[in-house]
Short mmCIF file of C-alpha atoms in Angstrom, two decimals:
data_model
loop_
_atom_site.label_atom_id
_atom_site.label_comp_id
_atom_site.label_asym_id
_atom_site.label_seq_id
_atom_site.Cartn_x
_atom_site.Cartn_y
_atom_site.Cartn_z
CA MET A 2 -7.41 -26.50 -20.37
CA ALA A 3 -8.41 -23.48 -18.02
CA ALA A 4 -6.31 -20.41 -18.06
CA LYS A 5 -4.26 -20.43 -14.74
CA PRO A 6 -5.59 -18.09 -12.27
CA SER A 7 -3.46 -14.77 -11.40
CA ILE A 8 -3.72 -11.79 -9.22
CA PRO A 9 -3.29 -8.07 -10.13
CA LYS A 10 0.29 -6.84 -10.37
CA GLY A 11 1.41 -5.05 -7.30
CA THR A 12 -0.95 -7.34 -5.07
CA ARG A 13 -0.35 -10.32 -2.74
CA ASP A 14 -1.57 -13.28 -1.30
CA PHE A 15 -0.80 -13.83 2.26
CA SER A 16 -0.28 -17.47 3.67
CA PRO A 17 -1.69 -18.58 7.07
CA VAL A 18 2.19 -18.09 8.60
CA GLU A 19 2.61 -14.45 6.91
CA MET A 20 -0.85 -13.47 8.22
CA ALA A 21 -0.22 -14.51 11.75
CA LYS A 22 3.18 -12.71 11.74
CA ARG A 23 1.09 -9.72 10.05
CA ASN A 24 -1.34 -9.68 12.84
CA TYR A 25 1.21 -9.85 15.60
CA ILE A 26 2.50 -6.46 14.09
CA PHE A 27 -1.28 -4.90 13.78
CA ASN A 28 -1.94 -6.52 17.09
CA THR A 29 1.24 -4.91 18.88
CA ILE A 30 0.69 -1.20 17.31
CA ARG A 31 -3.06 -1.64 18.27
CA ASP A 32 -2.58 -2.33 22.08
CA VAL A 33 0.25 0.38 22.34
CA TYR A 34 -2.30 3.17 20.63
CA HIS A 35 -5.15 2.10 23.12
CA LEU A 36 -2.43 2.44 26.05
CA TYR A 37 -2.09 6.04 24.96
CA GLY A 38 -5.90 6.58 24.81
CA PHE A 39 -6.32 6.54 21.12
CA GLN A 40 -9.81 5.30 19.77
CA GLN A 41 -10.00 3.41 16.09
CA ILE A 42 -12.29 4.48 13.24
CA GLU A 43 -12.77 2.97 9.59
CA THR A 44 -13.39 4.60 6.65
CA PRO A 45 -14.67 3.03 3.22
CA ALA A 46 -12.25 1.59 0.82
CA MET A 47 -14.13 3.85 -1.74
CA GLU A 48 -14.06 7.73 -1.23
CA MET A 49 -15.90 10.19 -3.84
CA LEU A 50 -13.21 11.08 -6.45
CA SER A 51 -14.33 14.74 -5.54
CA THR A 52 -12.84 14.12 -2.01
CA LEU A 53 -9.40 12.79 -3.40
CA MET A 54 -8.77 14.49 -6.65
CA GLY A 55 -6.70 17.64 -6.05
CA LYS A 56 -5.45 16.43 -2.51
CA TYR A 57 -1.91 14.42 -3.60
CA GLY A 58 -0.59 17.14 -6.56
CA GLU A 59 -0.71 16.06 -10.10
CA GLU A 60 1.36 13.02 -9.78
CA GLY A 61 -0.75 11.67 -6.96
CA ASP A 62 -3.98 12.16 -8.92
CA LYS A 63 -2.63 10.25 -11.84
CA LEU A 64 -2.27 7.35 -9.25
CA LEU A 65 -5.46 7.26 -8.19
CA PHE A 66 -7.32 3.92 -8.82
CA LYS A 67 -10.84 5.26 -10.40
CA ILE A 68 -14.20 2.91 -10.33
CA GLN A 69 -16.28 3.38 -13.38
CA ASN A 70 -20.26 3.86 -12.26
CA SER A 71 -22.39 1.01 -12.76
CA GLY A 72 -25.07 0.89 -15.11
CA ASP A 73 -25.02 2.75 -18.86
CA TYR A 74 -22.07 5.19 -17.92
CA PHE A 75 -22.05 5.97 -21.73
CA SER A 76 -25.39 7.43 -22.03
CA GLY A 77 -24.24 10.90 -20.38
CA LEU A 78 -21.43 11.05 -23.22
CA THR A 79 -21.39 12.56 -26.43
CA ASP A 80 -20.25 11.07 -29.86
CA GLU A 81 -17.25 13.87 -29.47
CA GLU A 82 -16.47 13.16 -26.33
CA LEU A 83 -16.12 9.54 -27.13
CA LEU A 84 -14.12 10.00 -30.15
CA SER A 85 -11.57 12.58 -28.24
CA ARG A 86 -10.08 9.47 -26.54
CA ASN A 87 -8.97 11.56 -23.98
CA ALA A 88 -8.85 9.24 -21.07
CA ALA A 89 -8.74 11.54 -18.06
CA LYS A 90 -11.63 13.78 -19.38
CA LEU A 91 -13.91 10.45 -20.06
CA ALA A 92 -12.83 9.09 -16.61
CA SER A 93 -14.35 12.42 -14.86
CA LYS A 94 -17.46 11.58 -16.62
CA PHE A 95 -18.16 8.01 -15.78
CA CYS A 96 -16.04 8.01 -12.33
CA GLU A 97 -17.39 9.14 -9.44
CA LYS A 98 -15.53 7.11 -7.08
CA GLY A 99 -12.01 5.94 -6.38
CA LEU A 100 -10.19 3.63 -4.16
CA ARG A 101 -8.50 5.49 -1.22
CA TYR A 102 -4.79 6.70 -1.72
CA ASP A 103 -3.82 7.18 1.85
CA LEU A 104 -5.53 7.24 5.35
CA THR A 105 -5.11 10.93 5.97
CA VAL A 106 -7.50 12.61 3.32
CA PRO A 107 -10.55 10.39 4.02
CA PHE A 108 -9.66 11.27 8.10
CA ALA A 109 -9.74 14.96 7.28
CA ARG A 110 -13.27 14.12 5.60
CA TYR A 111 -14.34 11.87 8.74
CA VAL A 112 -13.46 14.99 10.66
CA VAL A 113 -15.49 17.57 9.06
CA MET A 114 -18.21 15.16 8.29
CA HIS A 115 -18.52 14.12 12.14
CA ARG A 116 -17.21 17.45 13.71
CA ASP A 117 -20.41 17.50 16.05
CA GLU A 118 -20.22 14.20 17.47
CA ILE A 119 -16.41 14.27 17.55
CA THR A 120 -14.74 15.41 21.57
CA PHE A 121 -11.80 17.39 20.73
CA PRO A 122 -8.65 16.91 20.85
CA PHE A 123 -9.61 13.80 18.92
CA LYS A 124 -7.29 10.91 18.97
CA ARG A 125 -7.72 8.64 16.43
CA TYR A 126 -6.21 5.31 14.72
CA GLN A 127 -6.70 3.57 11.63
CA ILE A 128 -5.11 0.40 10.37
CA GLN A 129 -6.46 -0.37 6.53
CA PRO A 130 -5.06 -1.02 3.18
CA VAL A 131 -4.60 1.61 0.70
CA TRP A 132 -4.23 1.93 -3.31
CA ARG A 133 -1.89 3.33 -5.62
CA ALA A 134 -1.86 2.87 -9.46
CA ASP A 135 2.11 2.82 -9.06
CA ARG A 136 4.48 0.82 -11.07
CA PRO A 137 5.08 -2.09 -8.89
CA GLN A 138 8.68 -3.06 -7.83
CA LYS A 139 10.34 -4.64 -5.08
CA GLY A 140 9.20 -3.37 -1.71
CA ARG A 141 6.65 -0.99 -3.48
CA TYR A 142 3.24 -2.41 -3.90
CA ARG A 143 -0.43 -1.34 -5.29
CA GLU A 144 -2.05 -2.51 -2.28
CA PHE A 145 -0.32 -1.87 1.01
CA TYR A 146 -1.72 -1.21 4.72
CA GLN A 147 -0.99 1.85 6.74
CA CYS A 148 -1.22 2.17 10.67
CA ASP A 149 -1.77 5.95 11.27
CA ALA A 150 -2.61 7.83 14.60
CA ASP A 151 -3.26 11.11 14.67
CA VAL A 152 -4.40 14.01 17.37
CA VAL A 153 -6.45 16.92 15.98
CA GLY A 154 -7.71 19.89 17.44
CA SER A 155 -4.85 20.56 19.92
CA ASP A 156 -1.40 22.66 19.40
CA SER A 157 0.28 21.28 22.62
CA LEU A 158 3.66 19.56 22.28
CA LEU A 159 2.83 17.08 24.83
CA ASN A 160 1.05 15.23 21.59
CA GLU A 161 4.28 15.27 19.92
CA VAL A 162 5.89 13.51 22.75
CA GLU A 163 3.43 11.19 23.31
CA LEU A 164 3.70 10.41 19.79
CA MET A 165 7.52 9.56 20.19
CA GLN A 166 6.56 7.47 23.34
CA ILE A 167 4.52 5.49 21.23
CA VAL A 168 7.02 4.88 18.67
CA ASP A 169 9.60 3.91 21.32
CA THR A 170 7.23 1.33 23.25
CA VAL A 171 6.09 -0.15 19.75
CA PHE A 172 9.78 -1.07 18.74
CA THR A 173 10.84 -1.95 22.29
CA ARG A 174 8.00 -4.63 22.01
CA PHE A 175 9.25 -5.83 18.58
CA GLY A 176 12.94 -5.98 19.88
CA ILE A 177 13.82 -3.81 16.85
CA ARG A 178 16.67 -1.33 17.88
CA VAL A 179 15.74 1.88 16.17
CA CYS A 180 17.05 5.55 15.96
CA ILE A 181 14.03 8.21 16.32
CA LYS A 182 15.04 11.20 14.24
CA ILE A 183 13.32 14.60 14.90
CA ASN A 184 13.59 17.83 13.13
CA ASN A 185 11.42 20.79 12.45
CA ARG A 186 9.78 22.79 9.35
CA LYS A 187 10.23 25.83 10.87
CA ILE A 188 14.19 25.14 11.62
CA LEU A 189 14.42 24.66 7.98
CA THR A 190 12.64 27.53 7.15
CA GLY A 191 14.48 29.90 9.09
CA ILE A 192 17.82 28.56 7.77
CA ALA A 193 16.51 29.10 4.30
CA GLU A 194 15.73 32.94 5.50
CA ILE A 195 19.14 33.51 7.47
CA ILE A 196 21.04 32.74 4.13
CA GLY A 197 18.71 34.52 1.97
CA GLU A 198 17.86 32.06 0.17
CA ALA A 199 13.90 31.30 1.36
CA ASP A 200 12.47 30.22 -2.04
CA LYS A 201 15.32 27.26 -2.20
CA ILE A 202 14.22 25.58 0.99
CA VAL A 203 13.32 22.50 -1.11
CA ASP A 204 16.97 22.55 -3.22
CA ILE A 205 18.54 23.10 0.09
CA THR A 206 17.11 20.37 1.99
CA VAL A 207 17.36 18.03 -0.84
CA ALA A 208 20.97 18.48 -1.25
CA ILE A 209 21.67 18.36 2.58
CA ASP A 210 20.30 15.34 2.88
CA LYS A 211 22.81 13.75 0.67
CA LEU A 212 25.73 14.60 2.96
CA ASP A 213 26.52 10.85 3.87
CA LYS A 214 26.36 9.85 0.45
CA ILE A 215 28.25 12.35 -1.50
CA GLY A 216 30.32 14.26 1.00
CA LEU A 217 30.68 17.84 1.78
CA ASP A 218 32.44 19.01 -1.19
CA ASN A 219 29.54 17.38 -3.55
CA VAL A 220 26.78 18.99 -1.47
CA ASN A 221 28.21 22.37 -2.09
CA ALA A 222 28.68 21.65 -5.72
CA GLU A 223 24.99 20.77 -5.93
CA LEU A 224 23.76 23.58 -3.97
CA LYS A 225 26.05 26.05 -6.22
CA GLU A 226 24.14 24.21 -9.38
CA LYS A 227 20.81 25.16 -7.73
CA GLY A 228 21.74 28.70 -8.03
CA ILE A 229 22.67 29.23 -4.53
CA SER A 230 25.08 31.96 -4.00
CA ASP A 231 28.75 31.33 -2.70
CA GLU A 232 27.67 33.80 0.21
CA ALA A 233 24.92 31.53 1.51
CA ILE A 234 26.53 28.23 1.01
CA ALA A 235 29.25 29.74 3.35
CA LYS A 236 26.31 30.74 5.75
CA LEU A 237 25.26 27.01 5.58
CA GLN A 238 28.47 25.14 6.60
CA PRO A 239 28.04 25.24 10.27
CA ILE A 240 24.64 24.26 9.91
CA ILE A 241 25.81 21.24 7.24
CA LEU A 242 28.51 19.99 9.49
CA LEU A 243 26.36 20.23 12.79
CA SER A 244 27.46 17.54 15.18
CA GLY A 245 27.41 16.24 18.80
CA THR A 246 24.67 15.67 21.19
CA ASN A 247 21.21 17.22 20.71
CA GLU A 248 21.83 19.92 23.35
CA GLU A 249 25.07 21.03 21.54
CA LYS A 250 22.99 21.07 18.26
CA LEU A 251 20.36 23.04 19.73
CA ALA A 252 22.66 25.47 21.36
CA THR A 253 24.16 25.93 17.72
CA LEU A 254 20.92 26.80 16.19
CA LYS A 255 19.89 29.40 18.82
CA GLU A 256 23.03 31.16 17.89
CA VAL A 257 22.85 30.59 13.95
CA LEU A 258 19.24 31.22 13.76
CA ALA A 259 19.16 34.29 16.04
CA GLY A 260 17.88 36.60 13.12
CA SER A 261 15.02 34.36 12.33
CA GLU A 262 11.89 34.24 14.48
CA ILE A 263 10.33 31.33 12.77
CA GLY A 264 13.55 29.49 13.10
CA GLN A 265 13.89 30.17 16.89
CA LYS A 266 10.24 29.01 17.10
CA GLY A 267 11.43 25.79 15.57
CA VAL A 268 14.27 25.47 17.86
CA GLU A 269 12.06 25.97 21.21
CA GLU A 270 9.76 23.16 20.08
CA SER A 271 12.41 20.92 19.13
CA GLU A 272 13.86 21.52 22.71
CA PHE A 273 10.85 21.19 24.76
CA ILE A 274 10.17 17.66 22.72
CA LEU A 275 13.60 16.36 23.33
CA LYS A 276 13.98 17.56 26.85
CA THR A 277 10.66 16.11 27.83
CA LEU A 278 11.47 12.88 26.23
CA SER A 279 14.78 12.56 27.97
CA ALA A 280 13.15 12.86 31.17
CA PHE A 281 11.31 9.67 30.25
CA GLY A 282 14.45 7.65 29.57
CA LEU A 283 13.38 6.09 26.03
CA LYS A 284 14.87 2.86 25.27
CA ASN A 285 15.65 4.03 21.86
CA GLU A 286 18.07 6.59 20.38
CA LEU A 287 16.57 10.27 19.78
CA GLU A 288 18.64 12.36 17.39
CA LEU A 289 17.81 15.93 16.23
CA ASP A 290 18.65 15.56 12.42
CA LEU A 291 18.79 18.48 10.35
CA THR A 292 18.89 16.58 7.28
CA LEU A 293 15.33 15.02 8.02
CA ALA A 294 12.90 17.01 5.57
CA ARG A 295 10.04 14.53 4.66
CA GLY A 296 6.74 16.09 3.67
CA LEU A 297 7.97 19.51 3.24
CA ASN A 298 5.00 20.79 1.31
CA TYR A 299 2.69 19.02 4.06
CA TYR A 300 4.24 19.61 7.34
CA THR A 301 4.35 23.03 9.31
CA GLY A 302 6.46 21.83 12.68
CA ALA A 303 7.92 18.78 13.90
CA ILE A 304 9.15 15.63 11.56
CA PHE A 305 9.64 12.35 12.69
CA GLU A 306 11.19 9.71 11.19
CA VAL A 307 12.59 6.18 12.43
CA LYS A 308 15.49 4.27 11.23
CA ALA A 309 16.04 0.58 12.19
CA LEU A 310 20.02 0.35 13.28
CA ASP A 311 20.60 -3.50 12.43
CA VAL A 312 18.60 -3.63 9.08
CA GLN A 313 19.74 -1.93 5.59
CA ILE A 314 16.29 -0.36 5.02
CA GLY A 315 14.31 2.88 4.42
CA SER A 316 12.53 4.63 7.06
CA ILE A 317 9.86 2.37 8.93
CA THR A 318 7.76 5.07 10.51
CA GLY A 319 7.21 9.02 9.84
CA GLY A 320 5.09 11.62 10.56
CA GLY A 321 4.90 15.35 11.73
CA ARG A 322 2.76 18.43 12.55
CA TYR A 323 0.22 19.82 9.96
CA ASP A 324 -1.71 23.05 10.73
CA ASN A 325 -4.79 22.73 8.58
CA LEU A 326 -5.96 19.28 7.78
CA THR A 327 -9.54 20.07 7.29
CA GLY A 328 -9.19 23.26 5.44
CA VAL A 329 -9.58 21.52 1.96
CA PHE A 330 -13.00 20.75 3.11
CA GLY A 331 -14.07 24.08 4.28
CA MET A 332 -13.18 23.49 8.24
CA ALA A 333 -10.26 25.58 8.91
CA GLY A 334 -8.03 26.04 11.72
CA VAL A 335 -7.66 22.54 12.79
CA SER A 336 -4.43 21.62 13.72
CA GLY A 337 -2.81 17.82 14.13
CA VAL A 338 0.01 15.68 14.66
CA GLY A 339 0.31 11.99 13.51
CA ILE A 340 2.14 9.25 12.78
CA SER A 341 2.49 5.87 10.36
CA PHE A 342 4.13 2.80 10.80
CA GLY A 343 5.05 1.01 7.71
CA ALA A 344 3.74 -2.28 8.37
CA ASP A 345 5.32 -3.73 5.17
CA ARG A 346 8.83 -2.71 6.05
CA ILE A 347 8.41 -3.58 9.64
CA PHE A 348 7.30 -7.16 8.32
CA ASP A 349 10.60 -7.21 6.38
CA VAL A 350 12.85 -6.11 9.35
CA LEU A 351 11.20 -8.84 11.69
CA ASN A 352 11.85 -11.49 9.16
CA GLN A 353 15.49 -10.39 8.36
CA LEU A 354 16.17 -10.25 12.47
CA ASP A 355 13.96 -13.55 13.31
CA LEU A 356 12.30 -11.75 15.97
CA TYR A 357 9.02 -13.25 15.79
CA PRO A 358 7.65 -14.73 19.17
CA LYS A 359 7.21 -18.34 18.54
CA GLU A 360 3.53 -18.24 19.90
CA ALA A 361 2.99 -15.36 17.25
CA VAL A 362 3.59 -17.83 14.57
CA ASN A 363 2.34 -21.11 15.60
CA SER A 364 -1.59 -21.00 15.81
CA THR A 365 -2.55 -24.56 17.18
CA GLN A 366 -1.11 -25.61 20.44
CA LEU A 367 -2.52 -29.12 20.57
CA LEU A 368 -3.60 -31.77 17.87
CA PHE A 369 -5.98 -34.83 18.93
CA ILE A 370 -5.06 -37.71 16.70
CA ASN A 371 -8.22 -39.22 15.67
CA PHE A 372 -8.12 -43.21 16.22
CA GLY A 373 -11.99 -44.15 15.34
CA GLU A 374 -15.39 -43.15 16.42
CA LYS A 375 -15.23 -44.01 20.08
CA GLU A 376 -11.62 -42.25 20.63
CA ALA A 377 -12.83 -39.28 18.55
CA ALA A 378 -16.06 -38.78 20.89
CA PHE A 379 -13.71 -39.23 23.82
CA SER A 380 -11.27 -36.68 22.29
CA LEU A 381 -14.02 -33.78 21.75
CA ASN A 382 -14.89 -34.02 25.58
CA VAL A 383 -10.99 -33.41 26.39
CA LEU A 384 -10.82 -30.88 23.65
CA ALA A 385 -14.14 -28.93 25.14
CA GLN A 386 -12.44 -28.55 28.28
CA VAL A 387 -9.02 -27.53 26.87
CA ARG A 388 -10.45 -24.79 24.43
CA ALA A 389 -12.26 -23.51 27.65
CA GLU A 390 -9.21 -22.82 29.19
CA GLY A 391 -8.23 -20.81 26.26
CA ILE A 392 -5.66 -23.37 24.48
CA ARG A 393 -5.74 -23.44 20.82
CA ALA A 394 -6.24 -27.07 19.98
CA GLU A 395 -7.88 -29.24 17.10
CA ILE A 396 -8.56 -32.90 16.22
CA PHE A 397 -7.80 -34.42 12.84
CA PRO A 398 -11.37 -34.90 11.18
CA ASP A 399 -10.61 -38.18 9.79
CA SER A 400 -9.46 -41.34 11.21
CA SER A 401 -6.67 -41.40 8.69
CA LYS A 402 -3.25 -43.37 8.99
CA MET A 403 -1.21 -42.34 11.94
CA LYS A 404 1.64 -41.31 9.59
CA LYS A 405 -0.57 -38.86 7.66
CA GLN A 406 -2.03 -37.24 10.74
CA MET A 407 1.48 -36.59 12.45
CA GLY A 408 2.56 -35.42 9.03
CA TYR A 409 -0.16 -32.78 9.50
CA ALA A 410 1.05 -31.91 12.89
CA ASN A 411 4.76 -31.22 11.51
CA ALA A 412 3.66 -29.37 8.73
CA LYS A 413 1.64 -26.91 10.65
CA ASN A 414 4.15 -26.81 13.53
CA ILE A 415 1.99 -28.02 16.18
CA PRO A 416 4.04 -28.50 19.48
CA PHE A 417 1.93 -30.86 21.07
CA VAL A 418 0.20 -33.92 20.16
CA ALA A 419 -2.62 -35.97 21.84
CA LEU A 420 -3.07 -39.65 21.65
CA VAL A 421 -6.25 -41.25 22.96
CA GLY A 422 -6.92 -45.25 22.21
CA GLU A 423 -8.40 -47.99 24.70
CA ASN A 424 -6.19 -47.99 27.33
CA GLU A 425 -6.44 -44.08 27.50
CA MET A 426 -10.16 -43.88 28.12
CA ASN A 427 -10.35 -46.70 30.17
CA GLU A 428 -8.16 -44.39 32.71
CA ASN A 429 -9.88 -41.35 31.43
CA LYS A 430 -6.44 -40.18 30.67
CA VAL A 431 -4.57 -39.21 27.35
CA THR A 432 -0.99 -39.43 26.14
CA LEU A 433 0.51 -35.97 25.65
CA LYS A 434 3.63 -36.00 23.05
CA ASN A 435 6.08 -33.50 22.55
CA MET A 436 6.66 -33.00 19.02
CA GLU A 437 10.29 -31.38 19.52
CA THR A 438 11.51 -33.70 21.85
CA GLY A 439 9.42 -37.21 21.32
CA GLU A 440 8.79 -37.59 25.14
CA GLN A 441 5.18 -39.17 25.72
CA THR A 442 3.02 -39.00 28.89
CA LEU A 443 0.06 -40.40 30.60
CA VAL A 444 -1.88 -37.27 31.76
CA SER A 445 -5.24 -36.24 33.05
CA ALA A 446 -7.56 -33.68 31.29
CA GLU A 447 -6.33 -31.03 34.34
CA GLU A 448 -2.68 -32.13 33.94
CA LEU A 449 -2.90 -31.63 30.20
CA ILE A 450 -3.92 -28.15 30.80
CA GLN A 451 -1.42 -27.26 33.24
CA THR A 452 1.45 -28.28 31.08
CA LEU A 453 0.30 -26.33 27.77
CA LYS A 454 -0.45 -23.16 29.35
CA LYS A 455 3.35 -23.48 30.76
#
């Protein structure tokens, strides 16, 4: 008996219905990116390991899928190297390529390689899969899609403003209510400076981030545990307990961070972004959130995160400003800012809230029932007219029993069925059946098209 086929852990097959839903997500995001002047690029699934290694930290390097060289890759190895059983060292000898871990490093490589062809500022987007040799678990896969948009070669905060407008537009189109959270790495650096604990910025932000879960006393206890002085913790209290409107938060921060030049710069940047966006009247909530500390070692300015309001799930979009995207490839001084939509989490949210439009999921709108050779020939003529008008239609290929053909229509959720028999052909018409109501109408090809277009 043949072994039952399987797929690698952490990967998935997608059914036609699931693909229709996923394409609805990708197409919506793509359409909005185009509205704001972003252009699409694609990079290979494989990159040279020299491009990928050392860009994600030690843990990230371990999660890279490495691809062994073709041919006799053992020929260049000594017996001593083979017997050492050092997997990492051996892999470096016969693996020159790896699957991309994210879209950011390949994008940086792309910018450096194509710098003479690119017009700056460069507004690019990418919707492609990435791979991580992570331990598969619920909601975490080894292969998943990222939907990134970045602007490089411009320091203007108008880029941050437009990216937040993109986020607002995308989720408004999806019908998902979200809160767009904004912070700034410079504010966090300023806070650490002011309380005299500049080297403990990570410990401080990690602890503050838990305020909602563990409460103020436990946050303070954790800060003390990390070696932060009582005096510094006391200075932190007005910041930890910061509440009110975005304007009130900014006013408090201006006072608290008066002695920190970098902190003040962060406040100014945040104020500009928030004020400019408030003038446009976004459809979704916009909140200055000091507990937001994503990508602390990566981002240098504004930080963004988006949370769904009606579903318990992690961040569904994130991003921020970085100062030196291409420096690791020898092209210094290229600042950028970007966002990434979490397509897989958005997929889950839309499913939970049942927000997919019917037309996004139902592919075929009309099925012609096949009663035989003559009837099929007549139907093909009408079918051509229907398709020419952009209506998605098909004919059942075999003149099978009516029950089987109707069962096919029901299984595919096809809303209309066209019946063509002797009477219909004599009148040059078709009988159109609404599969939901059961109502049947004798119509001409033109009337059929008008009905389906409605």
